[in-house]
Short mmCIF file of C-alpha atoms in Angstrom, two decimals:
data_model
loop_
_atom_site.label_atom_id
_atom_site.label_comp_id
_atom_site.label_asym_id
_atom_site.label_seq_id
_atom_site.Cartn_x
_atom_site.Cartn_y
_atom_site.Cartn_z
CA UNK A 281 0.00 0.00 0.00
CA UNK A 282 0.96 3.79 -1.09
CA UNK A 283 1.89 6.07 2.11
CA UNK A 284 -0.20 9.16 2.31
CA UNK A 285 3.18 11.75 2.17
CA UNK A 286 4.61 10.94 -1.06
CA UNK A 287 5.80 13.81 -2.77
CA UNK A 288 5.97 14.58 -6.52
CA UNK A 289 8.79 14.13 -7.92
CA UNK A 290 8.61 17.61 -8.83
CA UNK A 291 9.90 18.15 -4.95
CA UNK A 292 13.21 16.13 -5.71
CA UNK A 293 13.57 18.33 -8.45
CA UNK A 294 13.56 21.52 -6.51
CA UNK A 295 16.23 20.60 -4.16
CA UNK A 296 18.26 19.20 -6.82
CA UNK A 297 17.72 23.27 -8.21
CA UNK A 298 18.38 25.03 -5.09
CA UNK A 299 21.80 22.23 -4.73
CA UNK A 300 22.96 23.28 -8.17
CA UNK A 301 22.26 26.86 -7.68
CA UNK A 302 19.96 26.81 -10.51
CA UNK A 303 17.36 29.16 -11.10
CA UNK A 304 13.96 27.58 -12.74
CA UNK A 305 14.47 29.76 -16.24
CA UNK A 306 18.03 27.94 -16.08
CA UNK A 307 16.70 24.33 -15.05
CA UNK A 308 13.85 24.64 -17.50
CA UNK A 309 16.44 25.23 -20.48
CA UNK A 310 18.32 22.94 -19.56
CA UNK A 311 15.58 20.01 -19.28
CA UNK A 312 14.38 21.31 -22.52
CA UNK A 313 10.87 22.45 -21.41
CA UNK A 314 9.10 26.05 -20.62
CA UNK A 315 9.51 27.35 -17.14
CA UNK A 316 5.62 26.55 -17.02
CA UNK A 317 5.56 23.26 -17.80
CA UNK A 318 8.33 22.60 -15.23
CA UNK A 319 6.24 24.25 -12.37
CA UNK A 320 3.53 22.15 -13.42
CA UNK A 321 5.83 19.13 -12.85
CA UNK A 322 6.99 20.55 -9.90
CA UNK A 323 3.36 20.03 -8.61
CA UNK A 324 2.93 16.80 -9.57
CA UNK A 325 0.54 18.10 -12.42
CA UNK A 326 2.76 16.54 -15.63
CA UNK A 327 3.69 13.23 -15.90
CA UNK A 328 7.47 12.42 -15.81
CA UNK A 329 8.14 10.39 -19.67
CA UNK A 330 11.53 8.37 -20.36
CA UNK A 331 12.80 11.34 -22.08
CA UNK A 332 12.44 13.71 -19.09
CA UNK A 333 13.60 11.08 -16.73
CA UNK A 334 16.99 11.02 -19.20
CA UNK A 335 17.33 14.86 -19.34
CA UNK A 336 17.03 15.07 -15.62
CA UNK A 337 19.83 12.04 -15.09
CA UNK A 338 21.74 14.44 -17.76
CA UNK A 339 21.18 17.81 -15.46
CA UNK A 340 21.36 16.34 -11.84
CA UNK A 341 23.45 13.37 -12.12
CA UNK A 342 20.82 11.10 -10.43
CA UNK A 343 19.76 7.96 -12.59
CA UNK A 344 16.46 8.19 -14.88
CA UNK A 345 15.68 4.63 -12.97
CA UNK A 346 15.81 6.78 -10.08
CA UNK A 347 12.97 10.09 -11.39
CA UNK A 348 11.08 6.87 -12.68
CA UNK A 349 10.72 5.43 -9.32
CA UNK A 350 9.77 8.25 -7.55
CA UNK A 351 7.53 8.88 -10.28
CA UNK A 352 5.68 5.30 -9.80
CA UNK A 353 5.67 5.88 -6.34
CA UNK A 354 3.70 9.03 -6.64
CA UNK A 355 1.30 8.00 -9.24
CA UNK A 356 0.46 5.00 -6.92
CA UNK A 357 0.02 7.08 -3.86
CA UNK A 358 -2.49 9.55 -5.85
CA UNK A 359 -4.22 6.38 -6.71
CA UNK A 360 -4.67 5.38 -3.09
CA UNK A 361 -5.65 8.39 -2.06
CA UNK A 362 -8.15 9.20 -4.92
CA UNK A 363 -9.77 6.15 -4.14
CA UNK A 364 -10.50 6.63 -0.14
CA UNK A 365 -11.97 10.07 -1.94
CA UNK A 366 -9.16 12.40 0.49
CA UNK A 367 -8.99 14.65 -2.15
CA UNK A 368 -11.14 16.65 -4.60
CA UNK A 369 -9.63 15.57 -7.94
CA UNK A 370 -7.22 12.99 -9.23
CA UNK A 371 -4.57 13.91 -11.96
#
């Protein structure tokens, strides 16, 4: 079963920003995205795809197995949640 505090991975991505001293304008170039869509991601409102999870591995070092995991963990949680109605909407 999905715990209730699972964060986007959207959340991972922020620290990784504030530990590379990168500004979101910056991070969003880099990832190849607008800074919109990436604040969207950032709230767990996009979907991470194999071709983000490689551009982040390419920014931040961390493995795209990794973004995908936390990804799957998130999307499972929502699930849980969604379905024990705790929240208004489901993405």
């Amino acid at each position: 079963m999905a715990s209730k505090n699972v964060s986007p991975p959207g959340a991972t991505v922020e620290e990784s920003m504030r530990f590379l001293k990168m500004d979101s304008a910056e991070f969003a170039r880099r990832l190849g995205t607008s800074p919109e869509f990436l604040s969207r991601f950032i709230l767990g409102q996009e979907v991470l795809t194999e071709e983000l999870a490689k551009s982040l591995e390419s920014i931040t070092g961390s493995p795209a197995n990794f973004w995908k995991m936390l990804e799957r963990k998130y999307r499972r949680s929502l699930g849980w949640i969604c379905g024990k109605k705790r929240v208004r909407f489901c993405l």
